[in-house]
Coordinates of C-alpha atoms in Angstrom, one line a residue:
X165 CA -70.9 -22.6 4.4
X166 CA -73.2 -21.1 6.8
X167 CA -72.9 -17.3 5.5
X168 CA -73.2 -18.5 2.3
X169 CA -76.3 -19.8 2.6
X170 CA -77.5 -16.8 4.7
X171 CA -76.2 -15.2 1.4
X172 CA -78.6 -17.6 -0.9
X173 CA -81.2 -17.1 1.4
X174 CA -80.8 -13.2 1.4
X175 CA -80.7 -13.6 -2.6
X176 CA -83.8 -15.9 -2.9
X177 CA -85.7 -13.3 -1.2
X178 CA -84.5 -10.7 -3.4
X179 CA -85.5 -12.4 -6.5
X180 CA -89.1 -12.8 -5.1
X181 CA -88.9 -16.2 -3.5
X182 CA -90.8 -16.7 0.3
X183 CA -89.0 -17.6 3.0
X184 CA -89.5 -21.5 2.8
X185 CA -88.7 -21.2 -0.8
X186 CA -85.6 -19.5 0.1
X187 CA -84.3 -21.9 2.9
X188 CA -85.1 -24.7 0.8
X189 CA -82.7 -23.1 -1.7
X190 CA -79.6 -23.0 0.9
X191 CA -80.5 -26.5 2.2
X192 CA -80.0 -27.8 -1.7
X193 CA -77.2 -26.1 -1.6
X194 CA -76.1 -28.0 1.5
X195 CA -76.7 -31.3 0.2
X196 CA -75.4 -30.8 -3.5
X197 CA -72.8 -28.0 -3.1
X198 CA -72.6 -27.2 -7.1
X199 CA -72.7 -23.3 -8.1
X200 CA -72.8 -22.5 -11.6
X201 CA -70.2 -19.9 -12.7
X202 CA -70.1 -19.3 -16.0
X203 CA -71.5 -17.3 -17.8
X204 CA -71.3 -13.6 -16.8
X205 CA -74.6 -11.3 -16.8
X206 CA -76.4 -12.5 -20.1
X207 CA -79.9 -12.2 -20.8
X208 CA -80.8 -16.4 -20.6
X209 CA -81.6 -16.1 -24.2
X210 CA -77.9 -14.7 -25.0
X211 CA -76.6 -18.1 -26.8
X212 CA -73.2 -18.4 -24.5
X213 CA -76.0 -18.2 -21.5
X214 CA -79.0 -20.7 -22.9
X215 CA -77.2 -23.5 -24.1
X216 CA -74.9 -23.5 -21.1
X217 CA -78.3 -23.5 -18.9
X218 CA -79.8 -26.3 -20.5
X219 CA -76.8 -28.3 -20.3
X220 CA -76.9 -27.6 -16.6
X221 CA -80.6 -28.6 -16.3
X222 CA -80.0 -31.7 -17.8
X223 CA -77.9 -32.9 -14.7
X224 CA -80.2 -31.0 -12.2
X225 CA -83.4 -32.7 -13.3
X226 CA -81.5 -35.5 -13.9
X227 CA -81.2 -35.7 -10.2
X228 CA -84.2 -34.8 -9.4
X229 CA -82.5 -30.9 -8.3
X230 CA -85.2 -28.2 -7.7
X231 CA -82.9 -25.1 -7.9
X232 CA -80.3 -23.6 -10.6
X233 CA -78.0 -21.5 -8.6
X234 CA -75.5 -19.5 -10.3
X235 CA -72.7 -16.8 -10.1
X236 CA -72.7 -14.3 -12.6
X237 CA -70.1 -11.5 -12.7
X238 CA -71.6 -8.5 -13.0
X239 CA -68.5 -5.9 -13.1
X240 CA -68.0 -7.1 -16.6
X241 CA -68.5 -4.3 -19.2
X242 CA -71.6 -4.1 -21.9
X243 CA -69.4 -5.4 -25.0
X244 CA -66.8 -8.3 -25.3
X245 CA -66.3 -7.6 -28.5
X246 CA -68.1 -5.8 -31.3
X247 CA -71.7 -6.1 -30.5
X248 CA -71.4 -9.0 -28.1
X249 CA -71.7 -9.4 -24.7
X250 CA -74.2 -8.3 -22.2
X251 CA -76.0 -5.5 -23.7
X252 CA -76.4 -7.2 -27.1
X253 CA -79.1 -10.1 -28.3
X254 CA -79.0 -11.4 -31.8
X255 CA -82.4 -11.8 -33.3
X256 CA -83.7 -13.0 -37.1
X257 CA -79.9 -12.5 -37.5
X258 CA -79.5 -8.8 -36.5
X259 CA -77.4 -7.6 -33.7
X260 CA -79.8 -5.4 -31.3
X261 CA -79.0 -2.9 -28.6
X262 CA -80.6 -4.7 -25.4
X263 CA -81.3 -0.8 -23.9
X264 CA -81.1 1.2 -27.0
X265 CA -77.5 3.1 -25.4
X266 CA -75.5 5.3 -27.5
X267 CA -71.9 4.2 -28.0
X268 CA -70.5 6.8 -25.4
X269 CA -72.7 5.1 -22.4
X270 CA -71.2 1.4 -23.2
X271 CA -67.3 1.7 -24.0
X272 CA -65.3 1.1 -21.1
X273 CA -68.5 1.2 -18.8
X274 CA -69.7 -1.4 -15.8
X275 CA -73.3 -3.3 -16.2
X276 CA -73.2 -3.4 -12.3
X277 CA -72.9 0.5 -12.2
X278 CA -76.0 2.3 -10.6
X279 CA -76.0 5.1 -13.0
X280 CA -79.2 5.8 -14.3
X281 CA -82.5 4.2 -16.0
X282 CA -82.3 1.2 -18.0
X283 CA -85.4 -0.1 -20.2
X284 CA -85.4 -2.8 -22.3
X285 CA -85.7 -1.4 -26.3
X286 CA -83.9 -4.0 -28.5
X287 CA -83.2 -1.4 -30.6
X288 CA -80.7 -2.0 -34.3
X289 CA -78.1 0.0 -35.3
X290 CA -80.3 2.9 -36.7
X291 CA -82.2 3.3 -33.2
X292 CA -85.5 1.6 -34.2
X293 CA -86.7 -0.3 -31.3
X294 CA -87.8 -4.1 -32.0
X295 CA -87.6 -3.8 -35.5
X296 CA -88.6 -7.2 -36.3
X297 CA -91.0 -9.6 -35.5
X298 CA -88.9 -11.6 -32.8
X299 CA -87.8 -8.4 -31.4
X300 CA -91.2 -7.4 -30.8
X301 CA -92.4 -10.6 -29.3
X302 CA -90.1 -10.7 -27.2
X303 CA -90.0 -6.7 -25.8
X304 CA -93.6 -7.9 -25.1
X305 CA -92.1 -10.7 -22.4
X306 CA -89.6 -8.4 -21.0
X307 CA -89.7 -6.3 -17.7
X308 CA -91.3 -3.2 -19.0
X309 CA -90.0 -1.1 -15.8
X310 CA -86.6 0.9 -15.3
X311 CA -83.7 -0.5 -13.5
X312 CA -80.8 1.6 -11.7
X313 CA -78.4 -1.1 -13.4
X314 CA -78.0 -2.7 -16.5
X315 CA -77.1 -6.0 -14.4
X316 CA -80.7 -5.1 -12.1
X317 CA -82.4 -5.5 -15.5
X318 CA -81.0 -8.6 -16.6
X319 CA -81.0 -10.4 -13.2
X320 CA -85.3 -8.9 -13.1
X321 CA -85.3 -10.0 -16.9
X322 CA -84.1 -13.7 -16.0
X323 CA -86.4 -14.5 -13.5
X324 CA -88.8 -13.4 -15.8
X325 CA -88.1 -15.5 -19.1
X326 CA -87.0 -19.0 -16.8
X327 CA -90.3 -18.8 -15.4
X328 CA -92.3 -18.5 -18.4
X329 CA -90.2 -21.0 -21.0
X330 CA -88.1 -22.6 -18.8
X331 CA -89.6 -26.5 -16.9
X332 CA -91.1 -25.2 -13.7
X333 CA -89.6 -28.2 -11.4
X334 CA -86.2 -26.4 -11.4
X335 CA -85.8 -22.9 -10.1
X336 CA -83.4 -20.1 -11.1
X337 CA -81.8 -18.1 -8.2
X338 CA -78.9 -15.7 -9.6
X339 CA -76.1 -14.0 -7.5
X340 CA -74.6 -11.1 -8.5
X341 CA -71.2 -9.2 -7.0
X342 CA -73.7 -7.1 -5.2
X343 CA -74.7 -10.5 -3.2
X344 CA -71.0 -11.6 -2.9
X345 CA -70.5 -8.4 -1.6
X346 CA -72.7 -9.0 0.8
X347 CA -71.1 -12.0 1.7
X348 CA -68.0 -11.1 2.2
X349 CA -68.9 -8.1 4.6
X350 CA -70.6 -11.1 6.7
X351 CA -67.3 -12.3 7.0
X352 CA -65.6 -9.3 7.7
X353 CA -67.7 -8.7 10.2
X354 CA -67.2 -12.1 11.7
X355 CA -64.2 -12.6 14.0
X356 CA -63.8 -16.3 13.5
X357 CA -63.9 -15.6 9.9
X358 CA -60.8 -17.1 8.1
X359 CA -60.8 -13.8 6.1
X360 CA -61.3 -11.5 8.5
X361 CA -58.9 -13.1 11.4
X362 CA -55.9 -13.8 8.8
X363 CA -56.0 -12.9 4.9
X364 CA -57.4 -9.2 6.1
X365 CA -56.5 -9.1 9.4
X366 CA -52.9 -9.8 8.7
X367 CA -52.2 -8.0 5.8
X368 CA -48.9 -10.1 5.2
X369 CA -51.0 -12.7 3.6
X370 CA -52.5 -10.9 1.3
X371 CA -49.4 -9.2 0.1
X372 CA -47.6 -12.7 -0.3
X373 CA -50.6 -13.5 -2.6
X374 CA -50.4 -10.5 -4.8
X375 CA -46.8 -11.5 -5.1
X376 CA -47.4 -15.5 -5.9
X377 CA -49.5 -13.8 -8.7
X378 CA -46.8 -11.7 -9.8
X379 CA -44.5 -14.2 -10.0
X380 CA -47.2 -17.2 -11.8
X381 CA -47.7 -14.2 -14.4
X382 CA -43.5 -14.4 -14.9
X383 CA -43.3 -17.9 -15.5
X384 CA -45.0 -20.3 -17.7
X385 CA -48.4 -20.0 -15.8
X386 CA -48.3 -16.3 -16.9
X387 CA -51.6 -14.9 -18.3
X388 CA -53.9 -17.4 -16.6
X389 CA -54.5 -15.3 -13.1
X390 CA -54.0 -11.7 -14.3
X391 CA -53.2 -8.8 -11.4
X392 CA -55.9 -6.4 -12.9
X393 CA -56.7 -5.2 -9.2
X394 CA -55.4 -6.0 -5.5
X395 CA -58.5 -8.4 -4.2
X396 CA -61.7 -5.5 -4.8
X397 CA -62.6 -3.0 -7.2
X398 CA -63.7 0.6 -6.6
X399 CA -66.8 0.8 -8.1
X400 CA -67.5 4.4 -9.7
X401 CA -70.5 6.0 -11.1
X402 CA -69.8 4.6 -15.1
X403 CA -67.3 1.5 -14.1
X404 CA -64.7 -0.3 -12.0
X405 CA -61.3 0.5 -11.6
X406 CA -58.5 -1.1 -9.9
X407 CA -57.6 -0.9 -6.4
X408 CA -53.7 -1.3 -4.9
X409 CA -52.8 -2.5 -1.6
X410 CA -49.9 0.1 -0.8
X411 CA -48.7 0.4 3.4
X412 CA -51.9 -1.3 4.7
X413 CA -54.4 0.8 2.1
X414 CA -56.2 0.2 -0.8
X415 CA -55.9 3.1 -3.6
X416 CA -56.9 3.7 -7.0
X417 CA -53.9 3.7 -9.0
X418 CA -55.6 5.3 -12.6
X419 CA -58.9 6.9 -12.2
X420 CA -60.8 10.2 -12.5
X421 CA -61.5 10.8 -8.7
X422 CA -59.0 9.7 -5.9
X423 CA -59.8 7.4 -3.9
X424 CA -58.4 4.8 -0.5
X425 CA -59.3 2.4 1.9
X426 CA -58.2 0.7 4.7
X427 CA -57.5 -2.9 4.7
X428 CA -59.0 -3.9 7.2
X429 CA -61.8 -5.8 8.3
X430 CA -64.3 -2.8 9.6
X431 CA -63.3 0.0 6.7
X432 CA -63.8 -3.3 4.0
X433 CA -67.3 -4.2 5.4
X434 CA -68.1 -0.9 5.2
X435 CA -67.2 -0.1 1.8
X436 CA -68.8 -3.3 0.6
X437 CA -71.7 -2.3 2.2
X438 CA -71.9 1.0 0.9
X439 CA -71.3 -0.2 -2.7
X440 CA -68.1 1.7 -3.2
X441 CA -66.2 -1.6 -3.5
X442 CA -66.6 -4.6 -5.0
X443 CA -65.1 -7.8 -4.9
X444 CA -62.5 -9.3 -7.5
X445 CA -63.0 -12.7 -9.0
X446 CA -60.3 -14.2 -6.8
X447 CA -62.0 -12.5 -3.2
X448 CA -65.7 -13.9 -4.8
X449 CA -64.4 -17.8 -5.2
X450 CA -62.8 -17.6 -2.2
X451 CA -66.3 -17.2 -0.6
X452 CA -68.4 -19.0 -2.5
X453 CA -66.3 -21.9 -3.5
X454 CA -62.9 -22.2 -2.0
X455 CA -63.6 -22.0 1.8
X456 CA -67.1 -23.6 2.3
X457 CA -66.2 -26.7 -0.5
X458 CA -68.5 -25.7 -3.2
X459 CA -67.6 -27.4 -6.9
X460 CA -68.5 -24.7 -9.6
X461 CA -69.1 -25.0 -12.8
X462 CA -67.2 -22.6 -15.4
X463 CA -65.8 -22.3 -18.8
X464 CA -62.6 -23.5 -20.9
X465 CA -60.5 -20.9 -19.0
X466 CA -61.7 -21.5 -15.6
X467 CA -60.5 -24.9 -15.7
X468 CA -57.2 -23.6 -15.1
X469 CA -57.1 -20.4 -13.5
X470 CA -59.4 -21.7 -10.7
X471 CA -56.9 -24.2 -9.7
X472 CA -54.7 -21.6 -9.3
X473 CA -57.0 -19.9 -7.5
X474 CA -57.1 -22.7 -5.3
X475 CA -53.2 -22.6 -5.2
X476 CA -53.4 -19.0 -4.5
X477 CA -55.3 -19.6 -1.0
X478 CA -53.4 -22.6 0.0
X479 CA -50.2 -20.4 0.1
X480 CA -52.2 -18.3 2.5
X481 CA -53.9 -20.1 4.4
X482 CA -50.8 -22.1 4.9
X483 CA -48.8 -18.7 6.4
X484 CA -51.6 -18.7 8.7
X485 CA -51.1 -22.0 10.4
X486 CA -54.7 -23.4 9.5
X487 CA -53.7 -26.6 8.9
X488 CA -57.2 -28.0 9.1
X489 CA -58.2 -25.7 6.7
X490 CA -55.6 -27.1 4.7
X491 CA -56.4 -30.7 4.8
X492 CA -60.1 -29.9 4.2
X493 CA -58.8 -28.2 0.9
X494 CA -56.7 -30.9 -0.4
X495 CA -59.3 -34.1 0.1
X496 CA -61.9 -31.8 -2.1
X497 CA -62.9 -33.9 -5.0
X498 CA -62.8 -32.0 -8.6
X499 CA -63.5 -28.8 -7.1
X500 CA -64.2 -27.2 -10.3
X501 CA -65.5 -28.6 -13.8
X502 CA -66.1 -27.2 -17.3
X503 CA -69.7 -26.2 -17.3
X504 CA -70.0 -23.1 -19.7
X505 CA -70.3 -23.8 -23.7
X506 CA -69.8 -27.6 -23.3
X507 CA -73.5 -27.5 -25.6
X508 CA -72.7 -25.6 -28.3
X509 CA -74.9 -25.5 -31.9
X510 CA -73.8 -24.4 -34.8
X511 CA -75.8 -21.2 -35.4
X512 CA -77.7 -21.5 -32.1
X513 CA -80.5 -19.0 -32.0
X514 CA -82.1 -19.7 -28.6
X515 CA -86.0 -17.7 -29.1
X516 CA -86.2 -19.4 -32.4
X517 CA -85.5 -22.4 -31.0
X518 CA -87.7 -22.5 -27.8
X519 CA -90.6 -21.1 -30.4
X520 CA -90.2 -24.0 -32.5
X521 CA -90.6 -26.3 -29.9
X522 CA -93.0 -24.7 -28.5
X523 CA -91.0 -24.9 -24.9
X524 CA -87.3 -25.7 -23.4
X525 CA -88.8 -28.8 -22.5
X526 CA -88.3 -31.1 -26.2
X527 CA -85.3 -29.4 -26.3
X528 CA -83.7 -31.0 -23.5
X529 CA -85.3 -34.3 -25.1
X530 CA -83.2 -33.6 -28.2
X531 CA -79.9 -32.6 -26.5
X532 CA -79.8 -35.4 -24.1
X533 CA -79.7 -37.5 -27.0
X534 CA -76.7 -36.4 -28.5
X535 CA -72.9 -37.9 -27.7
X536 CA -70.9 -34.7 -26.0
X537 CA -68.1 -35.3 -28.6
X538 CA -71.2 -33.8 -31.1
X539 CA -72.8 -31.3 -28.7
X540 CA -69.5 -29.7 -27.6
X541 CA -68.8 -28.5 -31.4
X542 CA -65.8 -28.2 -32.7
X543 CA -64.2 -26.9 -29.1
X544 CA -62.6 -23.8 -30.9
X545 CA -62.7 -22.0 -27.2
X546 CA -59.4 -24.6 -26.9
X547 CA -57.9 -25.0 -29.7
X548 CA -58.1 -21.7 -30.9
X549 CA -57.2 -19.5 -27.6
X550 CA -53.9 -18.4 -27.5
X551 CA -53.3 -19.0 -24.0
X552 CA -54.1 -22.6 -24.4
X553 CA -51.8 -22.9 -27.1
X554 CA -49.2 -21.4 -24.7
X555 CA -49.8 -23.8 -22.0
X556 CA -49.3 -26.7 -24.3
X557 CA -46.3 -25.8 -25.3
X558 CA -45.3 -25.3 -21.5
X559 CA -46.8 -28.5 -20.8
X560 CA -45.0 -30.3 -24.2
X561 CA -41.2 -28.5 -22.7
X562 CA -42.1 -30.2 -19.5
X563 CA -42.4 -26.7 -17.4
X564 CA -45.7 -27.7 -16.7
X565 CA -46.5 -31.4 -15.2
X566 CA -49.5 -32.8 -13.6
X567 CA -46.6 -33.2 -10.5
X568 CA -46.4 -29.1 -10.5
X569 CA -47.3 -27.6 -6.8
X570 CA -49.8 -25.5 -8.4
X571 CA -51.5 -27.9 -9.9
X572 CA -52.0 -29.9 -7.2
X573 CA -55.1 -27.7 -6.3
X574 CA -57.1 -29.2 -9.0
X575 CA -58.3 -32.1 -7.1
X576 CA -57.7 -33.8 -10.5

């Protein structure tokens, strides 16, 4: 908990914050140890990202919280799907280009790549930048500098918009994989670290990890925790590629330029440190949620592959004889909760919204109102997802029980 507060602090600081401002920040997160983790790097105005913010804000002001601190993966790529995702922002109901980027700079590429200059355009499909009247108002309200990263933009961008619509009692401070990076090189570079001293240090434990996942993606748990790289990600000029722990190195498997690294404390904190590695979702919870007892908040998917997570470092930290560490994991109370698109309107346009209203303010009036069973939709992110229709079946056969070992994690 301590380095991860030196993290916030470090953060808070970055995103403009003073020094008081920025211990204040940690201490919150002391007191109320609640990180929000879903969703990725969207602008705030990106539906999935405002309504999920609001809903968060409710409980913060609620109780009487002065910061919103939240996770937000930045290795993701710039489109989910067909114009969606973080370098896209539906406006009068047209699909803009946040940075005006030709199709060959966004396919397969990294928003947390440092690999040139990004400017906000808001640009359509024909390259006209802000071609309507939202568009314009709001390229007016946007950072009008260059950024070395996509994710730099919309982290500067952020800060930006929540201070000028969003209630000024409540705070946004944003970490990024550049920050959990960070973090975990403080604990690589820490002896007593539980990291450095056993899941690094004895490279055993991480290879019986990679092989629980291997074997949870052969049974009826498969698809949830995915093995798409061994615990970090090499991070190259355009994107990141996986990493493989073969004979006590990590190497890229499938990429255009070789590349290795030690496993081991000292080559890791270097490499994070350095920006040639990042961290993989599993390596980032376990340092901002699993080891110092921190509940996050996350979407429909993270309500099961987190507990898995949790799983995942109960099998290692077990093999290392911690058995402290183990009782502190199992008393934690519902480590993890849906928090991402629990509000979800039917044709949501956030800008148009907030105009309307003139602020975010009335619209936290109006959603507060509303029963959950109305503001949660028609919760198509379960009942249409195909890997939730696969672990009902499991659970329906039995395979699957609330009495499962893995599931024990869930602090259900």
């Amino acid at each position: 908990m301590d380095l991860l507060r030196n993290c916030i602090e470090r953060a808070a600081r970055r995103s403009g914050y003073n020094d008081e401002e920025a211990r204040s920040a940690s201490l919150e997160l002391l007191a109320s140890p609640v990180l929000q983790t879903g969703p990725h790097c969207l602008l705030v105005l990106e539906p999935d990202a405002f309504y999920t913010h609001l809903f968060s804000l409710l409980g913060l002001m609620a109780h009487g919280r002065q910061w919103h601190i939240t996770y937000f993966v930045s290795t993701s790529a710039f489109k989910e799907r067909a114009k969606k995702g973080p370098g896209w922002l539906q406006l009068e109901g047209e699909p803009l280009n946040l940075f005006g980027l030709p199709r060959s700079r966004m396919d397969g590429s990294s928003i947390a790549c440092s690999n040139g200059s990004y400017r906000f355009a808001l640009s359509n499909s024909t390259g006209e930048a802000a071609p309507n009247a939202s568009a314009v108002r709001l390229l007016e309200e946007l950072p009008s500098a260059a950024f070395p990263s996509a994710a730099e933009a919309i982290r500067t961008a952020n800060q930006t918009l929540w201070r000028h619509k969003f209630p000024a009692s409540v705070k946004l401070l944003q970490l990024d994989d550049l920050d959990i990076a960070d973090l975990i090189a403080d604990h690589l570079s820490d002896e007593g670290s539980w990291i450095s001293a056993h899941m690094i240090g004895d490279g055993a434990i991480a290879e019986s990890i990679s092989s629980e996942i291997d074997r949870l993606n052969a049974g009826a748990w498969g698809g949830w925790i995915r093995r798409t790289t061994d615990f970090f990600w090499r991070m190259e000029k355009n994107r990141v590629v996986p990493l493989r722990l073969q004979a006590g190195m990590l190497r890229t498997d499938r990429s255009s330029t070789s590349f290795e690294v030690g496993f081991n404390p000292g080559s890791l904190a270097t490499a994070l440190r350095q920006r040639t590695i990042l961290p993989s979702l599993f390596t980032a919870f376990l340092v901002t949620s699993i080891l110092p007892g921190v509940r996050v908040l996350g979407g429909c998917r993270q309500t099961v592959y987190f507990p898995l997570m949790r799983y995942l470092a109960s099998i290692g930290i077990e093999r290392s004889g911690d058995l402290s560490l183990v009782k502190a994991l199992t008393e934690d109370d519902r480590p993890g909760l849906w928090g991402h698109r629990v509000l979800r309107p039917s044709g949501g346009y956030p800008f148009h919204e907030i105009e309307r209203a003139h602020s975010v303010l009335p619209l936290l009036a109006t959603y507060a109102e509303m029963p959950l069973l109305h503001a949660s939709g028609d919760l198509a992110s379960f009942t249409t997802d195909p890997i939730w229709r696969k672990l009902s079946g499991h659970i329906a056969a039995g395979a699957i029980t609330r009495a499962s070992d893995e599931w024990r994690w869930s602090g259900a």
